[in-house]
Structure formats: C-alpha cells, structure tokens
Short mmCIF file of C-alpha atoms and ligand atoms in Angstrom, two decimals:
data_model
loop_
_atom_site.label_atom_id
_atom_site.label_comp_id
_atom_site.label_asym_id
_atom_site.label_seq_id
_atom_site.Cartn_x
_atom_site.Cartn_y
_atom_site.Cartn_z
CA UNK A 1 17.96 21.71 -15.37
CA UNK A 2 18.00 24.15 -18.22
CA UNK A 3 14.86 23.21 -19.81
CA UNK A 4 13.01 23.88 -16.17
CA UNK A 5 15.63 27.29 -15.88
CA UNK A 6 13.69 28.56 -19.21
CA UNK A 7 10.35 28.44 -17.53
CA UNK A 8 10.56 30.07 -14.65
CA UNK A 9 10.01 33.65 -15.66
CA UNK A 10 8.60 36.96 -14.02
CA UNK A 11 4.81 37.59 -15.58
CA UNK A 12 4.77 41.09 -14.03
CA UNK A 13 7.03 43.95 -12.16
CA UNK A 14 10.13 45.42 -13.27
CA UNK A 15 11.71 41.71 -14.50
CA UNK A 16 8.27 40.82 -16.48
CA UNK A 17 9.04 38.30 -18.56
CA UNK A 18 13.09 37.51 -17.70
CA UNK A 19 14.31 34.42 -16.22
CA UNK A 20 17.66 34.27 -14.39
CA UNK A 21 19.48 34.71 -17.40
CA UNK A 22 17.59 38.13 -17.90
CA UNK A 23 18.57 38.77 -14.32
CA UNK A 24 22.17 37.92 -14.69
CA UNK A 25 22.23 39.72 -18.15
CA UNK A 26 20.50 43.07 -15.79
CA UNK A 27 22.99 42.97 -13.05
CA UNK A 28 25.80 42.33 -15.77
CA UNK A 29 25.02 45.92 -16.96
CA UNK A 30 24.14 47.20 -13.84
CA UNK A 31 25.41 50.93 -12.95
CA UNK A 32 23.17 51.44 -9.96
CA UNK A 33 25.43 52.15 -7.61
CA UNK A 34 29.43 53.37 -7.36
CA UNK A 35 30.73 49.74 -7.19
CA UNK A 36 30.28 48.99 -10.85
CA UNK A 37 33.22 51.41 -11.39
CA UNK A 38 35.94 49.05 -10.52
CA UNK A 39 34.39 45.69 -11.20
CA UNK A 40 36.10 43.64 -13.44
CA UNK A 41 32.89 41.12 -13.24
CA UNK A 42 29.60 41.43 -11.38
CA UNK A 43 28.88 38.27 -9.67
CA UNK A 44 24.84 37.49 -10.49
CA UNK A 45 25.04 33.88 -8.05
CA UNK A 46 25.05 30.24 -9.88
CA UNK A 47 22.88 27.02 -9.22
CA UNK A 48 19.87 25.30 -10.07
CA UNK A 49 16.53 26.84 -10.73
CA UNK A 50 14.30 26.09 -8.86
CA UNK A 51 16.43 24.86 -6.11
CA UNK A 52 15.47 23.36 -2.53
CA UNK A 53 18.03 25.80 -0.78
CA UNK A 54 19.83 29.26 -1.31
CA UNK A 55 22.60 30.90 0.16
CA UNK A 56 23.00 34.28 0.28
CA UNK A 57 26.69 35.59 1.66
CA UNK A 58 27.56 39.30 1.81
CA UNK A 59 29.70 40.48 -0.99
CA UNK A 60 32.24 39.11 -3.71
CA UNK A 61 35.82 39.35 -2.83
CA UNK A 62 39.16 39.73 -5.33
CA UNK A 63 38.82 36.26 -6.70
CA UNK A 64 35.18 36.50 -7.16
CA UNK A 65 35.49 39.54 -8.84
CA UNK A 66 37.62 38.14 -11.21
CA UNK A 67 35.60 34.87 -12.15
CA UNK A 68 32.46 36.52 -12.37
CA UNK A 69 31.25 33.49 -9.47
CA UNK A 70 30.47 33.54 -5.81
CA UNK A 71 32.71 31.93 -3.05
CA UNK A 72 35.42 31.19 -4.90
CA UNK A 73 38.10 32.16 -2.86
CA UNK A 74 39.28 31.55 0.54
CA UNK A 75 35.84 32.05 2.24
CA UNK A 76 34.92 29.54 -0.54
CA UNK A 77 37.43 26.98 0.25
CA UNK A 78 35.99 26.92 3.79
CA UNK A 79 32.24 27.03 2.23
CA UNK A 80 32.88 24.06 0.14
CA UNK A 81 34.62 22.19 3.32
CA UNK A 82 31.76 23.07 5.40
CA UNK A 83 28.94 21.81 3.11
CA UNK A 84 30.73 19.03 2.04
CA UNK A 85 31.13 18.10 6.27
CA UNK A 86 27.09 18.73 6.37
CA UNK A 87 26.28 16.13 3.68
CA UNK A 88 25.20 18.96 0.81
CA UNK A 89 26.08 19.59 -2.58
CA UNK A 90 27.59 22.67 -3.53
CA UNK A 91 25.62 22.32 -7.11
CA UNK A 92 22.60 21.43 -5.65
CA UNK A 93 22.21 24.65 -3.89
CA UNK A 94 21.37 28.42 -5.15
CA UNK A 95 24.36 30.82 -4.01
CA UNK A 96 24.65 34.31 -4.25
CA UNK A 97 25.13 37.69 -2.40
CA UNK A 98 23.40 40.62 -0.93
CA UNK A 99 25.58 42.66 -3.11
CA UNK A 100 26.56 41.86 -6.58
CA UNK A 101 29.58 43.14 -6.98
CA UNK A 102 33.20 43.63 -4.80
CA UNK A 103 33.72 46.54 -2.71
CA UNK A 104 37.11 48.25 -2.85
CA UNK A 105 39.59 46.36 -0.04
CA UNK A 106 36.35 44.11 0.57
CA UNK A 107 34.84 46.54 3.01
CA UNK A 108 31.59 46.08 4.10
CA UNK A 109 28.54 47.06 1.53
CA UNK A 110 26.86 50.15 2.18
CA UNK A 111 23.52 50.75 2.69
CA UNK A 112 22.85 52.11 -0.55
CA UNK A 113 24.19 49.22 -2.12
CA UNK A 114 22.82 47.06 -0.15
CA UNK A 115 19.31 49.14 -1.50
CA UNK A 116 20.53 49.68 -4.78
CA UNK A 117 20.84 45.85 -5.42
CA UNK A 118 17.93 44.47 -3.44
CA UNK A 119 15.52 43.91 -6.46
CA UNK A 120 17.94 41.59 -8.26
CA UNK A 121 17.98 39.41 -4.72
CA UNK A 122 14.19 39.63 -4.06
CA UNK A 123 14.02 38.63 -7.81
CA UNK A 124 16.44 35.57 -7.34
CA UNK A 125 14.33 34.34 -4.08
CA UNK A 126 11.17 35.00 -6.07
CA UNK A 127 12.58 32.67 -9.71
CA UNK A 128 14.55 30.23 -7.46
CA UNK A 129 11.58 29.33 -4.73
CA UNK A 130 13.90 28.29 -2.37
CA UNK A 131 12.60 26.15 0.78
CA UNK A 132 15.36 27.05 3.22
CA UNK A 133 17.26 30.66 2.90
CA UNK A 134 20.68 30.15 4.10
CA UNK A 135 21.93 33.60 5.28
CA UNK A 136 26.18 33.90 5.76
CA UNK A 137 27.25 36.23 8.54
CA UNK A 138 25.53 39.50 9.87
CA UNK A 139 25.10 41.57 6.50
CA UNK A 140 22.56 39.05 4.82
CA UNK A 141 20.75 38.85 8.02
CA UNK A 142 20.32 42.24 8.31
CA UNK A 143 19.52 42.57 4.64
CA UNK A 144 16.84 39.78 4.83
CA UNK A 145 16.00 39.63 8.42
CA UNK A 146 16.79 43.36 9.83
CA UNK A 147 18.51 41.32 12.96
CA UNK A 148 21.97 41.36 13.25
CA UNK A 149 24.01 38.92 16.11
CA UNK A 150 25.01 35.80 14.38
CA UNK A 151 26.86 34.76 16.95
CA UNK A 152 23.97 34.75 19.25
CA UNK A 153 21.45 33.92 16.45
CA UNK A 154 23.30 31.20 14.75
CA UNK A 155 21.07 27.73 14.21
CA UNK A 156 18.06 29.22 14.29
CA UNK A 157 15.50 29.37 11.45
CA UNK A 158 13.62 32.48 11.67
CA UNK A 159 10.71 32.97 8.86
CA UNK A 160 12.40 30.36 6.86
CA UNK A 161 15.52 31.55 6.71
CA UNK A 162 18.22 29.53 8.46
CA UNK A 163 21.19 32.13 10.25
CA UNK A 164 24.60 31.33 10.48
CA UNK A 165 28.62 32.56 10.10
CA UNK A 166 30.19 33.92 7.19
CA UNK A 167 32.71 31.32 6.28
CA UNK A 168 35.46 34.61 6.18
CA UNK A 169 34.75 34.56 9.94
CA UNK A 170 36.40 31.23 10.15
CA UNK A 171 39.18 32.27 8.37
CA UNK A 172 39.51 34.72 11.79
CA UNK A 173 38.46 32.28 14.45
CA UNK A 174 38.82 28.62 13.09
CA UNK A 175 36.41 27.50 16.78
CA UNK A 176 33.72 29.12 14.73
CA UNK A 177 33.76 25.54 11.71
CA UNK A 178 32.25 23.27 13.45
CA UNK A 179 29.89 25.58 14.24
CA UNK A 180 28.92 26.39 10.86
CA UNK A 181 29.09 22.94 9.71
CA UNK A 182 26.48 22.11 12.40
CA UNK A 183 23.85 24.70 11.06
CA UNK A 184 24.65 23.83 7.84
CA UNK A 185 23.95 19.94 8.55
CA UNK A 186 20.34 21.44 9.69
CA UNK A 187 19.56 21.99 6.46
CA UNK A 188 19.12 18.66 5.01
CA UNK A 189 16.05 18.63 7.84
CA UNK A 190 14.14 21.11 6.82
CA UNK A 191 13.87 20.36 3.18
N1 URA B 201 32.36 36.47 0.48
C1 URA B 201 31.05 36.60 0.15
O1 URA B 201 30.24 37.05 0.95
N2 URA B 201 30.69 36.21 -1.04
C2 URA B 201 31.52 35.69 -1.91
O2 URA B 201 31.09 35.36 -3.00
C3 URA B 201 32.84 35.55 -1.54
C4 URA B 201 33.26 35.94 -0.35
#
C-alpha cells in the first residue's frame, strides 16, 4: 500500500501537494485549538490509502493519547470485537476522529474544536476516497451529517455515510453490541 499512499496527494487548497503523511506531519504540529496543550500525542487516524471504508469516532481517549493511534482502548476493544463479529478487517479500513486530539477527562469536543480540526478530516475523506463513511456515535454525525439521534438513526446510510453507536456507549449499555455489530455487518453490502 505505500507505493499507492505516495500518490495520492492534494494538487490545490491549503494541503497542495501533501499526502497523508503531510497531513499527519500538519496535525502533529497542530496548535489550532487549546487541546494541543496537554497532548502527549495527537492522534492523525491509521489505515490504507485509498481505502473502501472509513470510520470516523469522536475523540481520542487516555490510551489513545498516549500511542499516538485511534481506538485503542476500551472503546477499541469493543470496536475490534464488533468488526471482527461483522466479517471486516480492522486494517482494511480508514479510522480516525472528528477531533485529533484528547480532551481533558474525555469530555465531549467543543465546537471550536470540532471547527478548528475540520480541514484535516475533510482532507482525510478527500486523500482516502472512501465508499462508505462509517460515523461512531452522535458527535461525528453531527460533525458530518448536522443530525444528531443515533439511537433513532442507527442503520441507516444517509448521503453515503452509514450511522451508528460509539462503541464507549456499549461500554454503558452492553444491549446496544449487537446492535452495532449489525450496522457494522451492513457495510460489507455497500462496498
Ligand atoms: N473514542 C473515540 O472516539 N476515538 C478513539 O480513538 C478512542 C475512543
């Protein structure tokens, strides 16, 4: 994959010319907003590029934060149990966050994070060419979608972009995996 990685660069904008290394190098140095303050590693997303599928969650958490990679904690232990239930490779697949680095006590990103790191999303969407956005819980669907209600919006594919749970909500309410498996299994369809 690296060779194909190395030729999928921006020709114009405010990226011209980067690939996702640029955009991982960008975010790396990234003081846009208050969060880069107390991050010990921003966490850019990791995968192929291109890739058939992405998905985006909210936020990294402690462990995340310290690894410098996305859903590697408890939210990813019940990630990687989901996708592995739906038939999909975790290595196969694009994942990242609205927000590129952790919020203090994993609040909730603000809006102006949320703004503050859009372009290094719409970027990653824009190198990776995903077929099927996979958006984790309420903040990427608000982010990407403006909707929020997962629970009622859960399963469906709206412009492409498939809605479901954050995989932290399971943590919470454990009736919520098979539910999550299930629109995760949809994917495999609609690529
Ligand atoms: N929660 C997220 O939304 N993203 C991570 O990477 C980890 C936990």
């Amino acid at each position: 994959m690296a060779s194909i990685r190395q030729i999928v660069i921006f020709s114009q904008g405010e990226y011209a010319g980067m690939n996702l290394d640029g955009i991982r190098e960008e975010i790396s140095r990234c003081r846009r907003c208050a969060l880069c303050e107390h991050r010990r590693l921003s966490v850019p997303g990791e995968g192929p590029c291109p890739a058939e599928v992405m998905l985006i969650g909210e936020a990294p958490g402690a462990q995340e934060d310290l690894q410098g990679r996305p859903f590697v904690g408890r939210a990813g232990a019940v990630l990687d149990r989901a996708l592995s239930q739906a038939g999909l490779q975790r290595d196969r697949l694009f994942i990242t966050n609205v927000v590129k680095c952790r919020p203090p006590s994993n609040r909730r990103p603000l809006q102006g994070e949320i703004r503050a790191c859009r372009s290094y999303l719409e970027a990653q969407i824009e190198l990776v060419r995903p077929r099927v956005v996979c958006l984790l819980g309420n903040v990427p669907t608000q982010a990407l979608l403006g909707m929020q209600g997962v629970t009622a919006l859960h399963g469906q594919v709206i412009e492409g972009h498939l809605v479901t749970f954050h995989p932290a909500a399971v943590l919470r309410r454990a009736e919520l995996e098979p539910l999550l498996i299930s629109d995760l299994a949809q994917i495999g369809g609609l690529i």
